[in-house]
PDB file of N, CA and C in Angstrom:
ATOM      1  N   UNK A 191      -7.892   3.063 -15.193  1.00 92.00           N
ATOM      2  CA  UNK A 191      -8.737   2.740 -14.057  1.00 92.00           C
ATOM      3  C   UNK A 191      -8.248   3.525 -12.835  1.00 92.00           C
ATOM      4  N   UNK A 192      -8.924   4.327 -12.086  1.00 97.00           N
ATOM      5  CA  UNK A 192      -8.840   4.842 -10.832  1.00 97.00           C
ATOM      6  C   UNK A 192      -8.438   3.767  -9.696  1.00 97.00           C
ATOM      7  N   UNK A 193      -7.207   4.074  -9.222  1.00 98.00           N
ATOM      8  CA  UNK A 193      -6.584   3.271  -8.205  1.00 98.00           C
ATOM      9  C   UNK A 193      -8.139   2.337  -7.066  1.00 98.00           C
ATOM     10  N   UNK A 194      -8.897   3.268  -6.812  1.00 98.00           N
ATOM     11  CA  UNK A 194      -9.853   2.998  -5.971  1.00 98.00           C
ATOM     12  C   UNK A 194     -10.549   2.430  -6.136  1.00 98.00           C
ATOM     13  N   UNK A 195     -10.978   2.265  -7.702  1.00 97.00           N
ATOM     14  CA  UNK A 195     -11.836   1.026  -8.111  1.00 97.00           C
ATOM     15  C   UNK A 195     -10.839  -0.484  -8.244  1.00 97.00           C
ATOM     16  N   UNK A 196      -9.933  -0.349  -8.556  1.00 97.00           N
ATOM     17  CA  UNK A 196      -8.831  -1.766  -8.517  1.00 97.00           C
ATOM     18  C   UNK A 196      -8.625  -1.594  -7.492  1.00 97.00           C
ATOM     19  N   UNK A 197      -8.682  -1.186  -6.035  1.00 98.00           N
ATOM     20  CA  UNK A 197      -8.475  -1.419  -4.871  1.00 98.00           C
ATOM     21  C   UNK A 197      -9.742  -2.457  -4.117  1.00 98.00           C
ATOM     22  N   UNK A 198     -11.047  -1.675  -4.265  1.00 97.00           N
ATOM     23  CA  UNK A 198     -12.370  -2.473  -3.902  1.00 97.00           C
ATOM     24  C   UNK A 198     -11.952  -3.425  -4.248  1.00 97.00           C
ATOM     25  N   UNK A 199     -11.718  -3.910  -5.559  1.00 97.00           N
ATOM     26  CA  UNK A 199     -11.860  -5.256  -6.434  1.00 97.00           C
ATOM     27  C   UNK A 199     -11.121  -6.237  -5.615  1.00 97.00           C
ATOM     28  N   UNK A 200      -9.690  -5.756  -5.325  1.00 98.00           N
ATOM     29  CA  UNK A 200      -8.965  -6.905  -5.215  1.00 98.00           C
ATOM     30  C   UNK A 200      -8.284  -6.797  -3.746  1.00 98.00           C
ATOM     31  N   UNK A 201      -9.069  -5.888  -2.458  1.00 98.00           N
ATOM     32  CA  UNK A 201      -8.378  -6.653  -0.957  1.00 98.00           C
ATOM     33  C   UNK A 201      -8.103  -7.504  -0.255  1.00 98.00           C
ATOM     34  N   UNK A 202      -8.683  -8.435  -0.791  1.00 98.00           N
ATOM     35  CA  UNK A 202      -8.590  -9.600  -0.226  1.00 98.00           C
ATOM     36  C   UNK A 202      -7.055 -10.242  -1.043  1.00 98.00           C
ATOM     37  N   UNK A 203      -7.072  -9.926  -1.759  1.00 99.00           N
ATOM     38  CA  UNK A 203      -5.551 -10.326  -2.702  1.00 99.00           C
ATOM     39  C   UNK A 203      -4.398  -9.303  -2.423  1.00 99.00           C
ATOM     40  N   UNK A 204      -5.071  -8.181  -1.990  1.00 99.00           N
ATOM     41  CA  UNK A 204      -3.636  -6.858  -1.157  1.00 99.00           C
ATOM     42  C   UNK A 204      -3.109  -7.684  -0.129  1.00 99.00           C
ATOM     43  N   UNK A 205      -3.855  -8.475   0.826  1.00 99.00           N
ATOM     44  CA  UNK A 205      -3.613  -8.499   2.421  1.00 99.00           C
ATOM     45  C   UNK A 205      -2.837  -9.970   2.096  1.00 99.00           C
ATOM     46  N   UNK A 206      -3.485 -11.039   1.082  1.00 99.00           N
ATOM     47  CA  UNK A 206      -2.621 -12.071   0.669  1.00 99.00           C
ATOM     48  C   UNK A 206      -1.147 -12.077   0.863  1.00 99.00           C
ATOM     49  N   UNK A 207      -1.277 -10.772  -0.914  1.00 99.00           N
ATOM     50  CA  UNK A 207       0.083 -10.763  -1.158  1.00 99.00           C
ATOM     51  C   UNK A 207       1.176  -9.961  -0.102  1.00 99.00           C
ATOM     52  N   UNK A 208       0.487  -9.095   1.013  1.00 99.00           N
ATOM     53  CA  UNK A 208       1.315  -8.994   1.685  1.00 99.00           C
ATOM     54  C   UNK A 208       1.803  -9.621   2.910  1.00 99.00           C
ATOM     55  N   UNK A 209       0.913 -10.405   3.334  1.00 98.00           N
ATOM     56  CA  UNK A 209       1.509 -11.607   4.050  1.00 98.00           C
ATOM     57  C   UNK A 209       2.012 -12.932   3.377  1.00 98.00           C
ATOM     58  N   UNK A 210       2.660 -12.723   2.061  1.00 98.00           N
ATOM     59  CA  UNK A 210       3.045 -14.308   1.743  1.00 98.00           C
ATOM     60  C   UNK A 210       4.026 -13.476   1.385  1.00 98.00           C
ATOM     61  N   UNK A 211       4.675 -12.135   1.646  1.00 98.00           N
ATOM     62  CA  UNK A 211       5.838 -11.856   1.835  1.00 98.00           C
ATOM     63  C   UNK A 211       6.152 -11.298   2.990  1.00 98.00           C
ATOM     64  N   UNK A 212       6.079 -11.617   4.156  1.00 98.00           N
ATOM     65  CA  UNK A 212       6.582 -11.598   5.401  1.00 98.00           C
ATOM     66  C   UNK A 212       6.082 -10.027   6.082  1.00 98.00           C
ATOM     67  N   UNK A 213       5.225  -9.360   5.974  1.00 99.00           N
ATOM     68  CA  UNK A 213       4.582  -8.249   5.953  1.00 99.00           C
ATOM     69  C   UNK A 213       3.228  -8.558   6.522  1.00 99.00           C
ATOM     70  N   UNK A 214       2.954  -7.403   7.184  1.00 98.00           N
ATOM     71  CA  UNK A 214       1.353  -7.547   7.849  1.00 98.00           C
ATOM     72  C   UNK A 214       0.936  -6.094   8.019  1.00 98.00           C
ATOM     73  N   UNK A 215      -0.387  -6.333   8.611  1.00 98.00           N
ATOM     74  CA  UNK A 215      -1.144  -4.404   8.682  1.00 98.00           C
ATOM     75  C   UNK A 215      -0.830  -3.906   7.584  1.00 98.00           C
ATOM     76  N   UNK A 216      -1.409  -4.097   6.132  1.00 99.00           N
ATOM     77  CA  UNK A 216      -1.772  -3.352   4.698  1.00 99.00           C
ATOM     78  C   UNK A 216      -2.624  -2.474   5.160  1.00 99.00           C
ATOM     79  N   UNK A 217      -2.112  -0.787   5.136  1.00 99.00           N
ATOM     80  CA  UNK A 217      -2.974   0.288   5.100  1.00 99.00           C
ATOM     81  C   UNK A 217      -3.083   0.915   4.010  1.00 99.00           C
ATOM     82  N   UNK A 218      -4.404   1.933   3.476  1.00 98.00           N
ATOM     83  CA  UNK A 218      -3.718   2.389   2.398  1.00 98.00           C
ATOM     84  C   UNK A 218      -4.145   4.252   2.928  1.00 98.00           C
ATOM     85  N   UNK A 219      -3.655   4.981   2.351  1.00 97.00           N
ATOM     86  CA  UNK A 219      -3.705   6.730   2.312  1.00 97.00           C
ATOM     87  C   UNK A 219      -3.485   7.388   1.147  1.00 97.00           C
ATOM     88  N   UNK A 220      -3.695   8.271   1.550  1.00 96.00           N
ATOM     89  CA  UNK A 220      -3.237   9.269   0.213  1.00 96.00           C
ATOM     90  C   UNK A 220      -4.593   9.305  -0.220  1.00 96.00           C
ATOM     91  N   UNK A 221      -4.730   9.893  -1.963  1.00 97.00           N
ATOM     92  CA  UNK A 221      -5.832  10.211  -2.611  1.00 97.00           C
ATOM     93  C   UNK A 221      -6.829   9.108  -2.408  1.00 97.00           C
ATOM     94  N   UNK A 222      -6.557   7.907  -2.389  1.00 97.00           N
ATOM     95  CA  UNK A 222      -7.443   7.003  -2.683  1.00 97.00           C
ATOM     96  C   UNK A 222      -8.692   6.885  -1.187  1.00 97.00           C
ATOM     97  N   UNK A 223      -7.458   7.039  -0.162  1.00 96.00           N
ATOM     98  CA  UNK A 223      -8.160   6.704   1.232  1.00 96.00           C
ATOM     99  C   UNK A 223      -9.456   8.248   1.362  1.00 96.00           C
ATOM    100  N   UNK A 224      -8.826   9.164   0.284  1.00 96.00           N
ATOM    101  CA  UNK A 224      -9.845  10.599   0.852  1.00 96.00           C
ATOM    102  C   UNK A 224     -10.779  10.723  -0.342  1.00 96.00           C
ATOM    103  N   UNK A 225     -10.836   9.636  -1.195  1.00 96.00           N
ATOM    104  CA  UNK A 225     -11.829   9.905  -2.455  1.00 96.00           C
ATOM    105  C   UNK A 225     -11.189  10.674  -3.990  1.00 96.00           C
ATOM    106  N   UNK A 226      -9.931  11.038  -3.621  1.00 97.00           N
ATOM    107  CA  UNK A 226      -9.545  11.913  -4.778  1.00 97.00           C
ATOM    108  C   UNK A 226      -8.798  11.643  -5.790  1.00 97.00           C
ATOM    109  N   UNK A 227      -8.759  10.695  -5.729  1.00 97.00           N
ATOM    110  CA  UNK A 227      -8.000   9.696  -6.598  1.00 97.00           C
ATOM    111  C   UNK A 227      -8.221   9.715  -8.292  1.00 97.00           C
ATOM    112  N   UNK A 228      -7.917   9.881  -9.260  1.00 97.00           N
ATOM    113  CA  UNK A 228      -7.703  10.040 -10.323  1.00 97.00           C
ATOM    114  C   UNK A 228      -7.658   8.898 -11.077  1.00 97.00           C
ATOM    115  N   UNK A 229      -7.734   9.063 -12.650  1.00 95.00           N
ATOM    116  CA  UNK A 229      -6.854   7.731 -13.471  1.00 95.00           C
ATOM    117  C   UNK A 229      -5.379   7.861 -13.596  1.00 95.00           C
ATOM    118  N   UNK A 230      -4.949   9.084 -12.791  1.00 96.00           N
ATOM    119  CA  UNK A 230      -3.263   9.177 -12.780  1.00 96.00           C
ATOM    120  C   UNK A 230      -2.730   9.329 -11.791  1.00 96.00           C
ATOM    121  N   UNK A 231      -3.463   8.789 -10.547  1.00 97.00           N
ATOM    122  CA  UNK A 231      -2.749   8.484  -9.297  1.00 97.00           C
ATOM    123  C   UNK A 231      -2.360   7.162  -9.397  1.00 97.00           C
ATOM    124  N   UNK A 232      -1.607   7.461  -8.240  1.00 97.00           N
ATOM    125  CA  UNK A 232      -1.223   5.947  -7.478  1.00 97.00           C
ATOM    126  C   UNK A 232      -1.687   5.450  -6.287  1.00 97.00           C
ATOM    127  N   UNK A 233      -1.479   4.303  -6.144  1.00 98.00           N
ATOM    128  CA  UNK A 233      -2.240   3.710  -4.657  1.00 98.00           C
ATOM    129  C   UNK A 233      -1.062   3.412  -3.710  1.00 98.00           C
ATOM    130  N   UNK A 234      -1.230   4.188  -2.135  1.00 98.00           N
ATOM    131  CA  UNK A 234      -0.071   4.544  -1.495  1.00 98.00           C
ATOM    132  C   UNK A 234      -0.484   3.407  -0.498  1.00 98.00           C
ATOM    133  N   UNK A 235       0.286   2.138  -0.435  1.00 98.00           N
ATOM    134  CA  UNK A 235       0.271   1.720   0.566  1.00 98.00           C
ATOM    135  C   UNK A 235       0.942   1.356   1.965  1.00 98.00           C
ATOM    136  N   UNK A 236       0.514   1.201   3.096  1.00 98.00           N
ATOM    137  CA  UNK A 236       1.767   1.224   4.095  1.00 98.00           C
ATOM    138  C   UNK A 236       1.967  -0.146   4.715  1.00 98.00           C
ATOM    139  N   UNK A 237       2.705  -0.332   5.222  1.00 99.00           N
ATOM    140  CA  UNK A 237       2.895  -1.664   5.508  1.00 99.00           C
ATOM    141  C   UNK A 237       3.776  -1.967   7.000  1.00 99.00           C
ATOM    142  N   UNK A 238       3.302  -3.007   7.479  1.00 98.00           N
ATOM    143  CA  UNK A 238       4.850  -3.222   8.935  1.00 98.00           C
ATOM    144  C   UNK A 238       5.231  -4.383   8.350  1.00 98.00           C
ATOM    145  N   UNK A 239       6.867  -4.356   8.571  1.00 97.00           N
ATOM    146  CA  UNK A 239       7.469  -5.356   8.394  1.00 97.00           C
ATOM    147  C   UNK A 239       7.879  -6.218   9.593  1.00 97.00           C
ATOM    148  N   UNK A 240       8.165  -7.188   9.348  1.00 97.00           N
ATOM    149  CA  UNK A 240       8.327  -8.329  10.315  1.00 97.00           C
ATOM    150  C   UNK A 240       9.671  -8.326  10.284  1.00 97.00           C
ATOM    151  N   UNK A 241      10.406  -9.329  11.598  1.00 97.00           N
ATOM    152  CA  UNK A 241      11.663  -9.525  11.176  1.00 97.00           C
ATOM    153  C   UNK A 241      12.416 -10.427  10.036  1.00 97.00           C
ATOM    154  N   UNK A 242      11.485 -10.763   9.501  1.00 97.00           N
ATOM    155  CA  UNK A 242      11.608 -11.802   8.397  1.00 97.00           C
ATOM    156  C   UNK A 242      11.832 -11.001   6.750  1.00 97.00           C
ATOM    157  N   UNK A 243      10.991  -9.776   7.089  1.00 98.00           N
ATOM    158  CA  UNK A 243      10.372  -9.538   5.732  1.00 98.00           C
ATOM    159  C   UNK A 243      11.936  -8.330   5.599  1.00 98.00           C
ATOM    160  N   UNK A 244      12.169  -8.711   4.089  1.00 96.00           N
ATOM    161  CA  UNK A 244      13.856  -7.901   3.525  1.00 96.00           C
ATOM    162  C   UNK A 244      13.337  -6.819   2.669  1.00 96.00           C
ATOM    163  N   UNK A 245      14.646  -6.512   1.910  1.00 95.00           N
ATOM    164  CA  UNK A 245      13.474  -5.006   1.149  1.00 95.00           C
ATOM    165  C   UNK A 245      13.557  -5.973   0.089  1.00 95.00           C
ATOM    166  N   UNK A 246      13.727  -7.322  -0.591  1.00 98.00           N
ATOM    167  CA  UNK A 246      13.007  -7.678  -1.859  1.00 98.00           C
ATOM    168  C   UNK A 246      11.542  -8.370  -1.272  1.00 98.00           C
ATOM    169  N   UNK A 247      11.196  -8.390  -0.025  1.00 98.00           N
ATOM    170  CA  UNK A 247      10.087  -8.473  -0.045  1.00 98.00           C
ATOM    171  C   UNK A 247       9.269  -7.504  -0.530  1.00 98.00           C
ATOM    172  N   UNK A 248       9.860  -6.291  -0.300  1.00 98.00           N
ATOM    173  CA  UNK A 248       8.825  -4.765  -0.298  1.00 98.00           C
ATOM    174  C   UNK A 248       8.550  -4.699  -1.516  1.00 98.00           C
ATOM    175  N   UNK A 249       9.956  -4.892  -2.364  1.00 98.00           N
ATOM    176  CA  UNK A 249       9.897  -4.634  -4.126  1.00 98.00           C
ATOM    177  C   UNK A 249       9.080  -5.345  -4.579  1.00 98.00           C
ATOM    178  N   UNK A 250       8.887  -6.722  -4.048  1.00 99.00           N
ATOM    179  CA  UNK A 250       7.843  -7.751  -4.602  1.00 99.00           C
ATOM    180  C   UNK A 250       6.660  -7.586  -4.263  1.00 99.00           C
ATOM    181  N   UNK A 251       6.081  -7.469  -3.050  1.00 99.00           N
ATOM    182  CA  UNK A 251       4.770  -6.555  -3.068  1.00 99.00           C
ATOM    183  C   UNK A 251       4.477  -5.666  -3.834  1.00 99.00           C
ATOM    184  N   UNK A 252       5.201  -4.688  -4.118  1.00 98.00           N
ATOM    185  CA  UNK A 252       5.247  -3.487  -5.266  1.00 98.00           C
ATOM    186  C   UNK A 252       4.770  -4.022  -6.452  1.00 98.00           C
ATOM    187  N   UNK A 253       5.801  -4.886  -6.554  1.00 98.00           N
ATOM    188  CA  UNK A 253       5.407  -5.329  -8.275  1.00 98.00           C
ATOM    189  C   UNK A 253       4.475  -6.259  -7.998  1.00 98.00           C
ATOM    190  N   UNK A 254       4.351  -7.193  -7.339  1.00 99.00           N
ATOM    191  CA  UNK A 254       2.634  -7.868  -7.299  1.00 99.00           C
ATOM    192  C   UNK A 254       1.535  -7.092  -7.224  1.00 99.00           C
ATOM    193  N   UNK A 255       1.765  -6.370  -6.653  1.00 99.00           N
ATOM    194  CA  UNK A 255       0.175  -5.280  -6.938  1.00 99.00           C
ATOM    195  C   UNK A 255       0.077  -4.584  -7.610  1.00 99.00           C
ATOM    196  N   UNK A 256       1.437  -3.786  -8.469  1.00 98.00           N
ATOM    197  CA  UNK A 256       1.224  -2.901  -9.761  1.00 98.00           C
ATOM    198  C   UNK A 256       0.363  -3.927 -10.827  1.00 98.00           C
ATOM    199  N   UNK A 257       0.719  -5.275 -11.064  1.00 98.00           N
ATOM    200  CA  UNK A 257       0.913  -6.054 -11.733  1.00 98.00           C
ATOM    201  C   UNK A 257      -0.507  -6.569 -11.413  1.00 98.00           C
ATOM    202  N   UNK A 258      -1.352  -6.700 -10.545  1.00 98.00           N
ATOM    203  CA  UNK A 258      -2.454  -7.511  -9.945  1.00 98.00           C
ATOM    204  C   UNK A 258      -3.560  -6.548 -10.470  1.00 98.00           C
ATOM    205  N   UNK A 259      -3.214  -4.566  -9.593  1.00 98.00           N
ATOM    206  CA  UNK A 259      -4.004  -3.841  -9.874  1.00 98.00           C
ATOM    207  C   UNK A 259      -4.003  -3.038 -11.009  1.00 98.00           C
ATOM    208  N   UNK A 260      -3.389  -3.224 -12.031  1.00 97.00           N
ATOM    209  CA  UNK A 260      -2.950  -2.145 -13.266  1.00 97.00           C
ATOM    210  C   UNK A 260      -2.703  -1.062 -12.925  1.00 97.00           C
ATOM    211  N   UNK A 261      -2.279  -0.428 -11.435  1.00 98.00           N
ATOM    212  CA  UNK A 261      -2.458   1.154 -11.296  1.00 98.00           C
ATOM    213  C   UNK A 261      -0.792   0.944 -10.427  1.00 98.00           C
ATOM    214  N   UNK A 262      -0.622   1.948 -10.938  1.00 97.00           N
ATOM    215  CA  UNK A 262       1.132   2.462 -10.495  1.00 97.00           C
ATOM    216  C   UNK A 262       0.945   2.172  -8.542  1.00 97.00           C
ATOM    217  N   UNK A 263       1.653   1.678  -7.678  1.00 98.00           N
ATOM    218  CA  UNK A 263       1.719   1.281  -6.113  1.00 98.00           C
ATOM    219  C   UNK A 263       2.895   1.659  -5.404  1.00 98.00           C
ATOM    220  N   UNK A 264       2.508   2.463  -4.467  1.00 97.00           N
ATOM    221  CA  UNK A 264       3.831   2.938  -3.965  1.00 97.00           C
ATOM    222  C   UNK A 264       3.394   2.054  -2.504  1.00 97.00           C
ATOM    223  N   UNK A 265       4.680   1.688  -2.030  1.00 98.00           N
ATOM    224  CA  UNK A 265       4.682   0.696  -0.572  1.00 98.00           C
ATOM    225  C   UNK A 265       5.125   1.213   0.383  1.00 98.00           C
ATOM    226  N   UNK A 266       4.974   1.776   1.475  1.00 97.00           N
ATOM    227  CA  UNK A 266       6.147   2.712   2.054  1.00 97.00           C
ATOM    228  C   UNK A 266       6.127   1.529   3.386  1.00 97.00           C
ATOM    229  N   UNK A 267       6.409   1.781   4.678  1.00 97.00           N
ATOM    230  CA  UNK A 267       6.415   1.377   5.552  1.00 97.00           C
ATOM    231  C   UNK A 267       6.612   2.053   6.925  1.00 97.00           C
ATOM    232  N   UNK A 268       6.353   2.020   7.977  1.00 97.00           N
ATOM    233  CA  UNK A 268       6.012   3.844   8.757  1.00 97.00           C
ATOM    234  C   UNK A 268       7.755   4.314   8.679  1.00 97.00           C
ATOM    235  N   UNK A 269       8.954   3.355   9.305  1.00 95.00           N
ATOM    236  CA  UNK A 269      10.658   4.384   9.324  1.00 95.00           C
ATOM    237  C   UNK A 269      10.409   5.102   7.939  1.00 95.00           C
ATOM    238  N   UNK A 270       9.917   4.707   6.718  1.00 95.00           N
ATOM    239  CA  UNK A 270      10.229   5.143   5.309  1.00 95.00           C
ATOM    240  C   UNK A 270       9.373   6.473   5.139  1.00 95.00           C
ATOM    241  N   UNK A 271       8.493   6.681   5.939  1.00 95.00           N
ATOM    242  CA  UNK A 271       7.954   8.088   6.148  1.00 95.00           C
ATOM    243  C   UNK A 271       8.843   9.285   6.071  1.00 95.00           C
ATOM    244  N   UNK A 272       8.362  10.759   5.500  1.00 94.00           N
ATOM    245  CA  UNK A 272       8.919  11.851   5.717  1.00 94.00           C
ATOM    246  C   UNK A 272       8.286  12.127   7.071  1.00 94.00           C
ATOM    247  N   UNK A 273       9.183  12.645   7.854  1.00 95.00           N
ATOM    248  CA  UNK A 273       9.040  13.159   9.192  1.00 95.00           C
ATOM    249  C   UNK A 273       8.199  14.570   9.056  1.00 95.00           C
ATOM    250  N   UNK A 274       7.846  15.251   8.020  1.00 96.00           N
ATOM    251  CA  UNK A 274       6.753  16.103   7.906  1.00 96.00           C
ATOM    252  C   UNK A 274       5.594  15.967   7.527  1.00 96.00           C
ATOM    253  N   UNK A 275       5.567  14.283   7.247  1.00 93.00           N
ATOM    254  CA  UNK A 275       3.726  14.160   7.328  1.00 93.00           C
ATOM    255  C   UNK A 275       3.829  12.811   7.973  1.00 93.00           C
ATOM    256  N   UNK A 276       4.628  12.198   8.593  1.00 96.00           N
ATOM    257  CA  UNK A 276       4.891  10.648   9.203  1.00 96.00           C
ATOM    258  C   UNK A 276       3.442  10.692  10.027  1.00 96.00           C
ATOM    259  N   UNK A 277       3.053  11.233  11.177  1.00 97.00           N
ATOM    260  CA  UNK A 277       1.862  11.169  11.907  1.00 97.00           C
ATOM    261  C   UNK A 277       0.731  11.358  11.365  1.00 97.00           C
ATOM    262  N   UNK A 278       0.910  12.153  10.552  1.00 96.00           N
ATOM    263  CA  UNK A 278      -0.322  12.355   9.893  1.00 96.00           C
ATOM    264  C   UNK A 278      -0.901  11.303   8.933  1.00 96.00           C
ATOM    265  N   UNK A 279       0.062  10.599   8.328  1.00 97.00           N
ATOM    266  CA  UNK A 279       0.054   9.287   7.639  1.00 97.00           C
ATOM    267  C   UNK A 279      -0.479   8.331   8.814  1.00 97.00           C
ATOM    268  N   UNK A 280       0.197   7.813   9.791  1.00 97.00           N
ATOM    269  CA  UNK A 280      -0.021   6.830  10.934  1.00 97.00           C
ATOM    270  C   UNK A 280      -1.664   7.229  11.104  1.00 97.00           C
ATOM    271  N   UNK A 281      -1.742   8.221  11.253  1.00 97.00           N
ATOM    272  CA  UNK A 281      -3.284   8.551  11.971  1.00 97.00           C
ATOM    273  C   UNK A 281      -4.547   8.408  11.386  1.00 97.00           C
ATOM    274  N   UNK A 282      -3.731   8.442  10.165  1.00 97.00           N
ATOM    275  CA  UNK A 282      -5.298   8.303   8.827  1.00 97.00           C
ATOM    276  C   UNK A 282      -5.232   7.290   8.429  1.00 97.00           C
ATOM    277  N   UNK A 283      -4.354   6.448   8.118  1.00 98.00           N
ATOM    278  CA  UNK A 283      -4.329   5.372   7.664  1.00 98.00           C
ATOM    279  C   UNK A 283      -5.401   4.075   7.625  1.00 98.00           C
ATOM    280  N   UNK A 284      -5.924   3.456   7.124  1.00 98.00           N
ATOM    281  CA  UNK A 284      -7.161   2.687   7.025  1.00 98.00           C
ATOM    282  C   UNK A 284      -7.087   1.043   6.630  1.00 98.00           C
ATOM    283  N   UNK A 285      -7.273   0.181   7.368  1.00 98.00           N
ATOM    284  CA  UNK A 285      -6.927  -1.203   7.058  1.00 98.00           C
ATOM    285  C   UNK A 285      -7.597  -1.616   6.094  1.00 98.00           C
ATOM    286  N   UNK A 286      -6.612  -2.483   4.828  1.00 98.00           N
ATOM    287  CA  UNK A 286      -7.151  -2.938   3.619  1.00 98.00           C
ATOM    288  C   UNK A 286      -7.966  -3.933   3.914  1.00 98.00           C
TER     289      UNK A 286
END
């Protein structure tokens, strides 16, 4: 399944699971946000953390949505950015 079709399906269960782990503002980018998305991509999502939220929150988002959407999920969060596309990520980015 193309990340983008298990994305439609289930936002309302992205934004859940990332606020019942201490996380808020689920964006997503990459292939999926520009249409190009494949059956062998992944779905890149970004996230802000709270002062609450630890990195087994992050891992657990990860695996709740690999696990929710059948499609491989990468979680980043904006510090976890490469500084050669960090803005460019921030700028495109699109609320789930």
């Amino acid at each position: 399944m193309k990340p983008s079709t298990a994305y439609q399906q289930h936002r309302d269960a992205i934004r859940q699971i990332v606020e019942r782990h201490h996380a808020k503002n689920p964006r997503i980018f990459g292939s999926v946000l520009h249409g190009q998305d494949t059956d062998a991509s992944d779905l890149d999502i970004l996230i802000d953390t709270t002062e609450e939220t630890s990195l087994f929150d992050v891992g657990a988002i990860r695996t709740e949505l690999t696990e929710l959407l059948g499609v491989e999920v990468d979680v980043l969060t904006p510090a976890a950015l490469p500084d050669r596309w960090k803005m460019e990520v921030l700028n495109e980015a699109r609320a789930v």
